[in-house]
Amino acid sequence: MISAKLIDLLKQAKHLVILTGAGVSAESGIPTFRDALTGLWENYDASQLACEEGFLADPALVWGWYEWRRHRVLNAQPNPAHTTIAKLAKRIPKLTLITQNVDDLHERAGSGDVLHLHGSLNHPRCIKCGAPYQHLEATPVGCESRIDPPNCSVCNGLVRPGVVWFGERLPAEQWDLSKEACKTCELMMIVGTSGMVWPAAELPYLAERLDVPIIQINPTDTSFNIIAKFNLCGKAGEILPKLYEEAFSDL
Ligand code: BV8
Ligand code: ZN
C-alpha cells in the first residue's frame, strides 16, 4: 500500500531528484553489477575487470566483457521503470535524473539530460590520446568471447570503454551537478541501487542532511533503508507505474 503522504509529496514536488542503479535496468534483462558474472568472466569479481589494471593486464578479456554487455543493451528494451521516470519529468516542474548505469535505456525511454556518473558503454575512447572511437555496429558479438580492442586511428593506442573504472574520478561536471541537485531538491527517490559504490552512494546523505524526504524502491534492504522516509519493497518496473497512476492519473 502506497501512503497518501508519499503521493502528496510527489504531486507537490517542484524539484525531484531520482538516483538510479543497475536495478532499474534489471527488468530489461540487464544483469545487475552484483549478479554473479557468467561464462568467460564467472571467476572474476566485477571490480577486477572494471579497472585500468584489469584492462591492461588482459585487454581482450575486458574489452570482450564490455562488448558482450554493450550488445545485451543494444538488444534490450527500456522497461516500465525507465518509461515511467521519463513520464514523471513531464509532470514535475524540475526532475534531475542521476544514474550510475552505463546503459542508455533512460535515454531510449525518453529521458533527457541524464547525469551519467559512471560514463557510458557507447562512448569508447583511446586510452592514450583520448580520441573518441566510433563502434562499428557490425561487430558480430553475441557470444561471450575475448575480443581484441581496436586501435586508435589517431595514435594507434588501445581503445578502452568510455566508463568510469574503479580508482578513476567521476566526470566533474556530472558530479557537481548531482551534488547541487541533491542539496536543492525537495524530494529524492533512490531506485535500484545497492549503495555500495562511492562516491555516488554519498548523494542520498546530502539530501538527508537537509531533511529532504527520501523514497527508496528496491526488492531488498540497503544501507539507505535507515535514511529513507518511505521504503517501497519491490521491483521498480512494478512500483513506479503504480506511483505515477496514484499521483497523476486524475490530472
Ligand atoms: C573513485 C562503471 C577516487 C564500470 C562503475 C569512498 C569514497 C570514494 C571512493 C571509494 C570509497 N570507498 C571505496 C572507494 C573506491 C571505489 C568503490 O566505491 N569501491 C566499492 C567496491 C567499495 N570507488 C571508486 O573507485 C570510484 N572512483 O573513488 O576515485 C579518486 C579520487 C581522486 C582522484 C582519482 C581517483 C569510481 C566508482 C565507479 C566504478 N564504476 N561502473 C562498469 O560498469 O563496468 S560502478 C558499477 O557498480 C555500476 O556502475 C554501479 O554503479 C555499481 C553497482 O552498483 P548498483 O548500480 O547499485 O548495482 P548493484 O548490482 O550493486 O545493485 C543493484 C540493486 O538493484 C540491488 O540493491 C538490487 O536489490 C536492486 N534490484 C534488483 N532488481 C531490481 C532492483 N531494484 C529495483 N527493481 C528491480 N527489479
Ligand atoms: Zn589515440
mmCIF file of C-alpha atoms and ligand atoms in Angstrom:
data_model
loop_
_atom_site.group_PDB
_atom_site.id
_atom_site.type_symbol
_atom_site.label_atom_id
_atom_site.label_comp_id
_atom_site.label_asym_id
_atom_site.label_seq_id
_atom_site.Cartn_x
_atom_site.Cartn_y
_atom_site.Cartn_z
ATOM 1 C CA MET A 1 0.000 0.000 0.000
ATOM 2 C CA ILE A 2 1.497 3.364 -1.025
ATOM 3 C CA SER A 3 0.993 6.047 1.630
ATOM 4 C CA ALA A 4 -1.155 9.090 0.855
ATOM 5 C CA LYS A 5 1.632 11.244 2.304
ATOM 6 C CA LEU A 6 4.096 9.909 -0.269
ATOM 7 C CA ILE A 7 1.644 10.529 -3.130
ATOM 8 C CA ASP A 8 1.043 14.053 -1.876
ATOM 9 C CA LEU A 9 4.808 14.776 -1.711
ATOM 10 C CA LEU A 10 5.173 13.537 -5.287
ATOM 11 C CA LYS A 11 2.273 15.695 -6.519
ATOM 12 C CA GLN A 12 3.572 18.795 -4.718
ATOM 13 C CA ALA A 13 7.260 18.361 -5.601
ATOM 14 C CA LYS A 14 8.750 21.284 -7.532
ATOM 15 C CA HIS A 15 12.163 19.591 -7.868
ATOM 16 C CA LEU A 16 12.530 15.810 -7.653
ATOM 17 C CA VAL A 17 15.927 14.068 -7.846
ATOM 18 C CA ILE A 18 15.964 10.431 -8.946
ATOM 19 C CA LEU A 19 19.148 8.365 -8.449
ATOM 20 C CA THR A 20 19.138 5.040 -10.295
ATOM 21 C CA GLY A 21 21.401 1.996 -10.206
ATOM 22 C CA ALA A 22 21.575 -1.321 -12.018
ATOM 23 C CA GLY A 23 18.235 -2.430 -10.514
ATOM 24 C CA VAL A 24 16.305 -0.034 -12.775
ATOM 25 C CA SER A 25 17.574 -1.982 -15.819
ATOM 26 C CA ALA A 26 17.128 -5.446 -14.259
ATOM 27 C CA GLU A 27 13.629 -5.908 -15.759
ATOM 28 C CA SER A 28 15.097 -5.118 -19.180
ATOM 29 C CA GLY A 29 17.188 -8.260 -18.744
ATOM 30 C CA ILE A 30 20.433 -6.443 -17.950
ATOM 31 C CA PRO A 31 22.212 -8.301 -15.112
ATOM 32 C CA THR A 32 22.923 -6.052 -12.141
ATOM 33 C CA PHE A 33 26.530 -5.438 -11.238
ATOM 34 C CA ARG A 34 26.253 -7.629 -8.173
ATOM 35 C CA ASP A 35 24.811 -10.556 -10.091
ATOM 36 C CA ALA A 36 27.469 -13.214 -10.474
ATOM 37 C CA LEU A 37 29.382 -12.721 -13.711
ATOM 38 C CA THR A 38 28.744 -15.551 -16.146
ATOM 39 C CA GLY A 39 30.654 -17.583 -18.733
ATOM 40 C CA LEU A 40 34.159 -16.405 -19.502
ATOM 41 C CA TRP A 41 34.047 -13.914 -16.634
ATOM 42 C CA GLU A 42 32.450 -16.058 -13.949
ATOM 43 C CA ASN A 43 35.667 -16.420 -11.936
ATOM 44 C CA TYR A 44 36.206 -12.680 -11.737
ATOM 45 C CA ASP A 45 34.834 -10.026 -9.453
ATOM 46 C CA ALA A 46 33.449 -7.122 -11.493
ATOM 47 C CA SER A 47 35.810 -4.705 -9.778
ATOM 48 C CA GLN A 48 38.804 -6.742 -11.075
ATOM 49 C CA LEU A 49 37.583 -6.207 -14.653
ATOM 50 C CA ALA A 50 36.152 -2.681 -14.265
ATOM 51 C CA CYS A 51 39.553 -1.065 -13.706
ATOM 52 C CA GLU A 52 42.525 0.082 -15.807
ATOM 53 C CA GLU A 53 44.855 -2.528 -14.286
ATOM 54 C CA GLY A 54 42.465 -5.306 -15.287
ATOM 55 C CA PHE A 55 42.152 -3.933 -18.803
ATOM 56 C CA LEU A 56 45.914 -3.524 -19.311
ATOM 57 C CA ALA A 57 46.545 -6.990 -17.874
ATOM 58 C CA ASP A 58 44.189 -8.623 -20.383
ATOM 59 C CA PRO A 59 42.682 -6.153 -22.875
ATOM 60 C CA ALA A 60 40.828 -8.839 -24.882
ATOM 61 C CA LEU A 61 39.138 -10.311 -21.776
ATOM 62 C CA VAL A 62 37.918 -6.906 -20.563
ATOM 63 C CA TRP A 63 37.002 -5.493 -23.985
ATOM 64 C CA GLY A 64 35.095 -8.728 -24.706
ATOM 65 C CA TRP A 65 33.142 -8.252 -21.440
ATOM 66 C CA TYR A 66 32.174 -4.692 -22.330
ATOM 67 C CA GLU A 67 31.249 -5.647 -25.892
ATOM 68 C CA TRP A 68 29.078 -8.507 -24.538
ATOM 69 C CA ARG A 69 27.388 -6.060 -22.151
ATOM 70 C CA ARG A 70 27.008 -3.409 -24.874
ATOM 71 C CA HIS A 71 25.264 -5.909 -27.153
ATOM 72 C CA ARG A 72 22.965 -7.035 -24.373
ATOM 73 C CA VAL A 73 21.890 -3.422 -24.015
ATOM 74 C CA LEU A 74 21.541 -2.978 -27.791
ATOM 75 C CA ASN A 75 19.175 -5.985 -27.821
ATOM 76 C CA ALA A 76 17.251 -4.871 -24.707
ATOM 77 C CA GLN A 77 14.295 -2.528 -24.371
ATOM 78 C CA PRO A 78 13.579 0.100 -21.720
ATOM 79 C CA ASN A 79 11.183 -1.322 -19.111
ATOM 80 C CA PRO A 80 8.221 0.417 -17.356
ATOM 81 C CA ALA A 81 10.614 1.822 -14.741
ATOM 82 C CA HIS A 82 12.543 3.749 -17.403
ATOM 83 C CA THR A 83 9.387 4.886 -19.224
ATOM 84 C CA THR A 84 7.633 5.993 -16.020
ATOM 85 C CA ILE A 85 10.667 8.083 -14.997
ATOM 86 C CA ALA A 86 10.524 9.764 -18.418
ATOM 87 C CA LYS A 87 6.770 10.419 -17.898
ATOM 88 C CA LEU A 88 7.355 11.859 -14.413
ATOM 89 C CA ALA A 89 9.641 14.501 -15.955
ATOM 90 C CA LYS A 90 6.602 15.825 -17.847
ATOM 91 C CA ARG A 91 4.514 16.147 -14.667
ATOM 92 C CA ILE A 92 7.029 17.571 -12.190
ATOM 93 C CA PRO A 93 8.364 21.109 -12.771
ATOM 94 C CA LYS A 94 12.003 20.005 -12.381
ATOM 95 C CA LEU A 95 13.326 16.433 -12.364
ATOM 96 C CA THR A 96 17.065 15.727 -12.110
ATOM 97 C CA LEU A 97 17.863 12.157 -13.214
ATOM 98 C CA ILE A 98 21.213 10.836 -11.983
ATOM 99 C CA THR A 99 22.295 7.344 -12.986
ATOM 100 C CA GLN A 100 25.183 5.063 -12.050
ATOM 101 C CA ASN A 101 24.324 2.900 -15.060
ATOM 102 C CA VAL A 102 26.388 2.810 -18.233
ATOM 103 C CA ASP A 103 23.485 1.746 -20.465
ATOM 104 C CA ASP A 104 21.369 4.200 -22.494
ATOM 105 C CA LEU A 105 17.968 2.798 -21.532
ATOM 106 C CA HIS A 106 16.901 6.013 -19.752
ATOM 107 C CA GLU A 107 17.590 7.983 -22.934
ATOM 108 C CA ARG A 108 15.842 5.403 -25.101
ATOM 109 C CA ALA A 109 12.795 5.678 -22.804
ATOM 110 C CA GLY A 110 12.680 9.422 -23.467
ATOM 111 C CA SER A 111 14.607 10.913 -20.540
ATOM 112 C CA GLY A 112 16.823 13.868 -21.446
ATOM 113 C CA ASP A 113 19.785 15.463 -19.640
ATOM 114 C CA VAL A 114 20.641 12.239 -17.832
ATOM 115 C CA LEU A 115 23.600 12.727 -15.485
ATOM 116 C CA HIS A 116 25.812 9.655 -16.000
ATOM 117 C CA LEU A 117 28.150 9.409 -13.013
ATOM 118 C CA HIS A 118 29.945 6.300 -14.344
ATOM 119 C CA GLY A 119 30.141 7.022 -18.072
ATOM 120 C CA SER A 120 28.610 5.042 -20.905
ATOM 121 C CA LEU A 121 29.094 1.853 -22.902
ATOM 122 C CA ASN A 122 28.557 3.871 -26.068
ATOM 123 C CA HIS A 123 31.455 6.299 -25.865
ATOM 124 C CA PRO A 124 34.746 4.374 -26.057
ATOM 125 C CA ARG A 125 37.951 6.371 -26.381
ATOM 126 C CA CYS A 126 41.675 5.935 -26.901
ATOM 127 C CA ILE A 127 43.434 5.094 -23.627
ATOM 128 C CA LYS A 128 46.474 7.147 -24.747
ATOM 129 C CA CYS A 129 45.257 10.294 -26.536
ATOM 130 C CA GLY A 130 41.583 10.224 -25.551
ATOM 131 C CA ALA A 131 40.338 10.381 -29.141
ATOM 132 C CA PRO A 132 36.735 9.113 -29.300
ATOM 133 C CA TYR A 133 36.176 5.797 -31.091
ATOM 134 C CA GLN A 134 33.076 5.040 -33.144
ATOM 135 C CA HIS A 135 31.766 1.490 -32.601
ATOM 136 C CA LEU A 136 31.279 -0.439 -35.839
ATOM 137 C CA GLU A 137 27.756 -1.751 -35.244
ATOM 138 C CA ALA A 138 28.627 -4.712 -37.417
ATOM 139 C CA THR A 139 30.794 -6.169 -34.606
ATOM 140 C CA PRO A 140 29.384 -9.705 -34.581
ATOM 141 C CA VAL A 141 29.235 -10.088 -30.784
ATOM 142 C CA GLY A 142 26.572 -12.204 -29.210
ATOM 143 C CA CYS A 143 28.580 -14.953 -27.651
ATOM 144 C CA GLU A 144 30.762 -14.437 -24.644
ATOM 145 C CA SER A 145 34.268 -14.166 -26.014
ATOM 146 C CA ARG A 146 37.596 -12.459 -25.753
ATOM 147 C CA ILE A 147 37.852 -9.660 -28.298
ATOM 148 C CA ASP A 148 40.962 -7.648 -29.031
ATOM 149 C CA PRO A 149 40.148 -3.966 -28.529
ATOM 150 C CA PRO A 150 40.538 -1.800 -31.653
ATOM 151 C CA ASN A 151 43.434 0.626 -32.077
ATOM 152 C CA CYS A 152 43.044 4.378 -32.153
ATOM 153 C CA SER A 153 43.102 5.801 -35.691
ATOM 154 C CA VAL A 154 44.991 8.860 -34.397
ATOM 155 C CA CYS A 155 47.848 7.388 -32.340
ATOM 156 C CA ASN A 156 47.341 3.630 -32.614
ATOM 157 C CA GLY A 157 46.798 3.385 -28.833
ATOM 158 C CA LEU A 158 44.349 0.857 -27.386
ATOM 159 C CA VAL A 159 40.673 1.831 -27.385
ATOM 160 C CA ARG A 160 39.056 1.481 -23.927
ATOM 161 C CA PRO A 161 35.405 1.531 -22.794
ATOM 162 C CA GLY A 162 34.024 5.018 -22.055
ATOM 163 C CA VAL A 163 33.087 4.114 -18.487
ATOM 164 C CA VAL A 164 34.466 5.301 -15.115
ATOM 165 C CA TRP A 165 36.548 2.454 -13.735
ATOM 166 C CA PHE A 166 37.252 1.802 -10.064
ATOM 167 C CA GLY A 167 40.035 4.150 -8.962
ATOM 168 C CA GLU A 168 39.034 6.776 -11.569
ATOM 169 C CA ARG A 169 37.462 10.141 -10.903
ATOM 170 C CA LEU A 170 33.814 10.710 -11.715
ATOM 171 C CA PRO A 171 33.182 13.259 -14.506
ATOM 172 C CA ALA A 172 33.484 16.589 -12.663
ATOM 173 C CA GLU A 173 30.509 18.396 -14.227
ATOM 174 C CA GLN A 174 28.060 15.484 -13.730
ATOM 175 C CA TRP A 175 29.289 15.003 -10.162
ATOM 176 C CA ASP A 176 28.984 18.697 -9.259
ATOM 177 C CA LEU A 177 25.517 18.995 -10.847
ATOM 178 C CA SER A 178 24.402 15.849 -8.991
ATOM 179 C CA LYS A 179 25.577 17.121 -5.607
ATOM 180 C CA GLU A 180 23.965 20.519 -6.221
ATOM 181 C CA ALA A 181 20.647 18.898 -7.199
ATOM 182 C CA CYS A 182 20.589 16.721 -4.062
ATOM 183 C CA LYS A 183 21.142 19.827 -1.925
ATOM 184 C CA THR A 184 18.402 21.901 -3.557
ATOM 185 C CA CYS A 185 15.598 19.412 -4.275
ATOM 186 C CA GLU A 186 12.503 18.887 -2.101
ATOM 187 C CA LEU A 187 12.160 15.172 -2.728
ATOM 188 C CA MET A 188 14.610 12.387 -3.631
ATOM 189 C CA MET A 189 13.940 8.910 -4.998
ATOM 190 C CA ILE A 190 16.553 6.108 -4.959
ATOM 191 C CA VAL A 191 15.742 3.339 -7.436
ATOM 192 C CA GLY A 192 17.577 0.015 -7.701
ATOM 193 C CA THR A 193 20.947 0.665 -6.178
ATOM 194 C CA SER A 194 22.785 -1.271 -3.504
ATOM 195 C CA GLY A 195 24.590 1.909 -2.439
ATOM 196 C CA MET A 196 27.884 0.028 -2.345
ATOM 197 C CA VAL A 197 29.824 2.202 -4.764
ATOM 198 C CA TRP A 198 31.302 5.527 -3.709
ATOM 199 C CA PRO A 199 31.249 8.452 -4.002
ATOM 200 C CA ALA A 200 27.841 8.026 -5.788
ATOM 201 C CA ALA A 201 26.442 6.463 -2.594
ATOM 202 C CA GLU A 202 27.091 9.767 -0.812
ATOM 203 C CA LEU A 203 24.353 11.607 -2.725
ATOM 204 C CA PRO A 204 21.319 10.482 -0.649
ATOM 205 C CA TYR A 205 23.110 11.571 2.533
ATOM 206 C CA LEU A 206 23.491 15.111 1.134
ATOM 207 C CA ALA A 207 19.692 15.278 0.795
ATOM 208 C CA GLU A 208 19.002 13.601 4.133
ATOM 209 C CA ARG A 209 21.226 16.096 5.980
ATOM 210 C CA LEU A 210 18.916 18.839 4.699
ATOM 211 C CA ASP A 211 15.786 16.914 5.794
ATOM 212 C CA VAL A 212 14.765 16.168 2.203
ATOM 213 C CA PRO A 213 12.305 13.235 2.295
ATOM 214 C CA ILE A 214 13.688 10.147 0.523
ATOM 215 C CA ILE A 215 11.736 7.372 -1.217
ATOM 216 C CA GLN A 216 13.603 4.116 -1.859
ATOM 217 C CA ILE A 217 12.421 1.470 -4.350
ATOM 218 C CA ASN A 218 14.284 -1.836 -4.062
ATOM 219 C CA PRO A 219 13.253 -5.503 -3.518
ATOM 220 C CA THR A 220 15.995 -5.850 -0.907
ATOM 221 C CA ASP A 221 17.136 -3.741 2.047
ATOM 222 C CA THR A 222 20.129 -1.472 1.586
ATOM 223 C CA SER A 223 22.113 0.917 3.756
ATOM 224 C CA PHE A 224 19.653 3.603 2.606
ATOM 225 C CA ASN A 225 16.747 1.989 4.491
ATOM 226 C CA ILE A 226 17.534 3.944 7.643
ATOM 227 C CA ILE A 227 17.537 7.345 5.929
ATOM 228 C CA ALA A 228 14.576 6.734 3.591
ATOM 229 C CA LYS A 229 11.221 8.075 4.815
ATOM 230 C CA PHE A 230 9.456 5.590 2.521
ATOM 231 C CA ASN A 231 10.901 2.155 1.706
ATOM 232 C CA LEU A 232 8.902 0.553 -1.115
ATOM 233 C CA CYS A 233 9.961 -3.087 -1.244
ATOM 234 C CA GLY A 234 9.562 -4.404 -4.763
ATOM 235 C CA LYS A 235 10.508 -4.140 -8.416
ATOM 236 C CA ALA A 236 10.930 -0.699 -9.954
ATOM 237 C CA GLY A 237 9.076 -1.755 -13.121
ATOM 238 C CA GLU A 238 6.010 -2.578 -10.999
ATOM 239 C CA ILE A 239 6.119 0.108 -8.289
ATOM 240 C CA LEU A 240 6.918 3.188 -10.396
ATOM 241 C CA PRO A 241 3.869 2.826 -12.716
ATOM 242 C CA LYS A 242 1.656 2.411 -9.611
ATOM 243 C CA LEU A 243 3.117 5.582 -8.052
ATOM 244 C CA TYR A 244 2.543 7.506 -11.266
ATOM 245 C CA GLU A 245 -1.042 6.207 -11.560
ATOM 246 C CA GLU A 246 -1.927 7.220 -7.998
ATOM 247 C CA ALA A 247 -0.292 10.627 -8.216
ATOM 248 C CA PHE A 248 -1.153 11.833 -11.698
ATOM 249 C CA SER A 249 -3.852 9.657 -13.255
ATOM 250 C CA ASP A 250 -6.754 12.010 -12.436
ATOM 251 C CA LEU A 251 -4.959 15.116 -13.733
HETATM 252 C C1 BV8 B 1 36.956 6.977 -7.028
HETATM 253 C C2 BV8 B 1 31.324 1.678 -14.490
HETATM 254 C C3 BV8 B 1 38.885 8.122 -6.408
HETATM 255 C C4 BV8 B 1 32.104 0.466 -14.880
HETATM 256 C C5 BV8 B 1 31.205 1.599 -12.051
HETATM 257 C C6 BV8 B 1 34.880 6.063 -0.673
HETATM 258 C C7 BV8 B 1 34.910 7.258 -1.374
HETATM 259 C C8 BV8 B 1 35.367 7.265 -2.697
HETATM 260 C C9 BV8 B 1 35.776 6.080 -3.318
HETATM 261 C C10 BV8 B 1 35.735 4.912 -2.607
HETATM 262 C C11 BV8 B 1 35.284 4.901 -1.301
HETATM 263 N N1 BV8 B 1 35.363 3.626 -0.870
HETATM 264 C C12 BV8 B 1 35.825 2.825 -1.864
HETATM 265 C C13 BV8 B 1 36.071 3.585 -2.934
HETATM 266 C C14 BV8 B 1 36.611 3.089 -4.186
HETATM 267 C C15 BV8 B 1 35.532 2.702 -5.183
HETATM 268 C C16 BV8 B 1 34.385 1.985 -4.589
HETATM 269 O O1 BV8 B 1 33.324 2.571 -4.352
HETATM 270 N N2 BV8 B 1 34.558 0.689 -4.352
HETATM 271 C C17 BV8 B 1 33.463 -0.105 -3.843
HETATM 272 C C18 BV8 B 1 33.526 -1.502 -4.467
HETATM 273 C C19 BV8 B 1 33.588 -0.157 -2.336
HETATM 274 N N3 BV8 B 1 35.074 3.871 -5.893
HETATM 275 C C20 BV8 B 1 35.773 4.276 -6.973
HETATM 276 O O2 BV8 B 1 36.797 3.757 -7.335
HETATM 277 C C21 BV8 B 1 35.218 5.477 -7.721
HETATM 278 N N4 BV8 B 1 36.307 6.376 -8.008
HETATM 279 O O3 BV8 B 1 36.638 6.909 -5.889
HETATM 280 O O4 BV8 B 1 38.061 7.640 -7.453
HETATM 281 C C22 BV8 B 1 39.761 9.134 -6.983
HETATM 282 C C23 BV8 B 1 39.750 10.402 -6.432
HETATM 283 C C24 BV8 B 1 40.611 11.338 -6.927
HETATM 284 C C25 BV8 B 1 41.458 11.016 -7.991
HETATM 285 C C26 BV8 B 1 41.432 9.740 -8.558
HETATM 286 C C27 BV8 B 1 40.583 8.784 -8.050
HETATM 287 C C28 BV8 B 1 34.666 5.066 -9.077
HETATM 288 C C29 BV8 B 1 33.497 4.139 -8.906
HETATM 289 C C30 BV8 B 1 32.857 3.866 -10.279
HETATM 290 C C31 BV8 B 1 33.066 2.426 -10.668
HETATM 291 N N5 BV8 B 1 32.389 2.144 -11.937
HETATM 292 N N6 BV8 B 1 30.612 1.412 -13.238
HETATM 293 C C32 BV8 B 1 31.236 -0.674 -15.306
HETATM 294 O O5 BV8 B 1 30.011 -0.566 -15.251
HETATM 295 O O6 BV8 B 1 31.810 -1.691 -15.724
HETATM 296 S S1 BV8 B 1 30.360 1.157 -10.677
HETATM 297 C C33 BV8 B 1 29.307 -0.101 -11.080
HETATM 298 O O7 BV8 B 1 28.966 -0.719 -9.867
HETATM 299 C C34 BV8 B 1 27.990 0.322 -11.655
HETATM 300 O O8 BV8 B 1 28.073 1.439 -12.478
HETATM 301 C C35 BV8 B 1 27.142 0.627 -10.457
HETATM 302 O O9 BV8 B 1 27.229 1.969 -10.139
HETATM 303 C C36 BV8 B 1 27.841 -0.113 -9.388
HETATM 304 C C37 BV8 B 1 26.963 -1.215 -8.892
HETATM 305 O O10 BV8 B 1 26.071 -0.588 -8.085
HETATM 306 P P1 BV8 B 1 24.486 -0.677 -8.381
HETATM 307 O O11 BV8 B 1 24.142 0.119 -9.564
HETATM 308 O O12 BV8 B 1 23.830 -0.371 -7.110
HETATM 309 O O13 BV8 B 1 24.227 -2.155 -8.773
HETATM 310 P P2 BV8 B 1 24.211 -3.337 -7.788
HETATM 311 O O14 BV8 B 1 24.272 -4.541 -8.627
HETATM 312 O O15 BV8 B 1 25.230 -3.113 -6.726
HETATM 313 O O16 BV8 B 1 22.796 -3.263 -7.055
HETATM 314 C C38 BV8 B 1 21.640 -3.419 -7.804
HETATM 315 C C39 BV8 B 1 20.490 -3.129 -6.851
HETATM 316 O O17 BV8 B 1 19.275 -3.234 -7.594
HETATM 317 C C40 BV8 B 1 20.383 -4.107 -5.698
HETATM 318 O O18 BV8 B 1 20.195 -3.393 -4.491
HETATM 319 C C41 BV8 B 1 19.134 -4.933 -6.027
HETATM 320 O O19 BV8 B 1 18.420 -5.314 -4.875
HETATM 321 C C42 BV8 B 1 18.332 -3.946 -6.822
HETATM 322 N N7 BV8 B 1 17.373 -4.528 -7.773
HETATM 323 C C43 BV8 B 1 17.457 -5.706 -8.431
HETATM 324 N N8 BV8 B 1 16.370 -5.855 -9.238
HETATM 325 C C44 BV8 B 1 15.605 -4.736 -9.067
HETATM 326 C C45 BV8 B 1 16.241 -3.890 -8.140
HETATM 327 N N9 BV8 B 1 15.720 -2.703 -7.754
HETATM 328 C C46 BV8 B 1 14.542 -2.344 -8.298
HETATM 329 N N10 BV8 B 1 13.876 -3.085 -9.206
HETATM 330 C C47 BV8 B 1 14.368 -4.282 -9.614
HETATM 331 N N11 BV8 B 1 13.690 -5.031 -10.496
HETATM 332 ZN ZN ZN B 2 44.899 7.744 -29.609
#
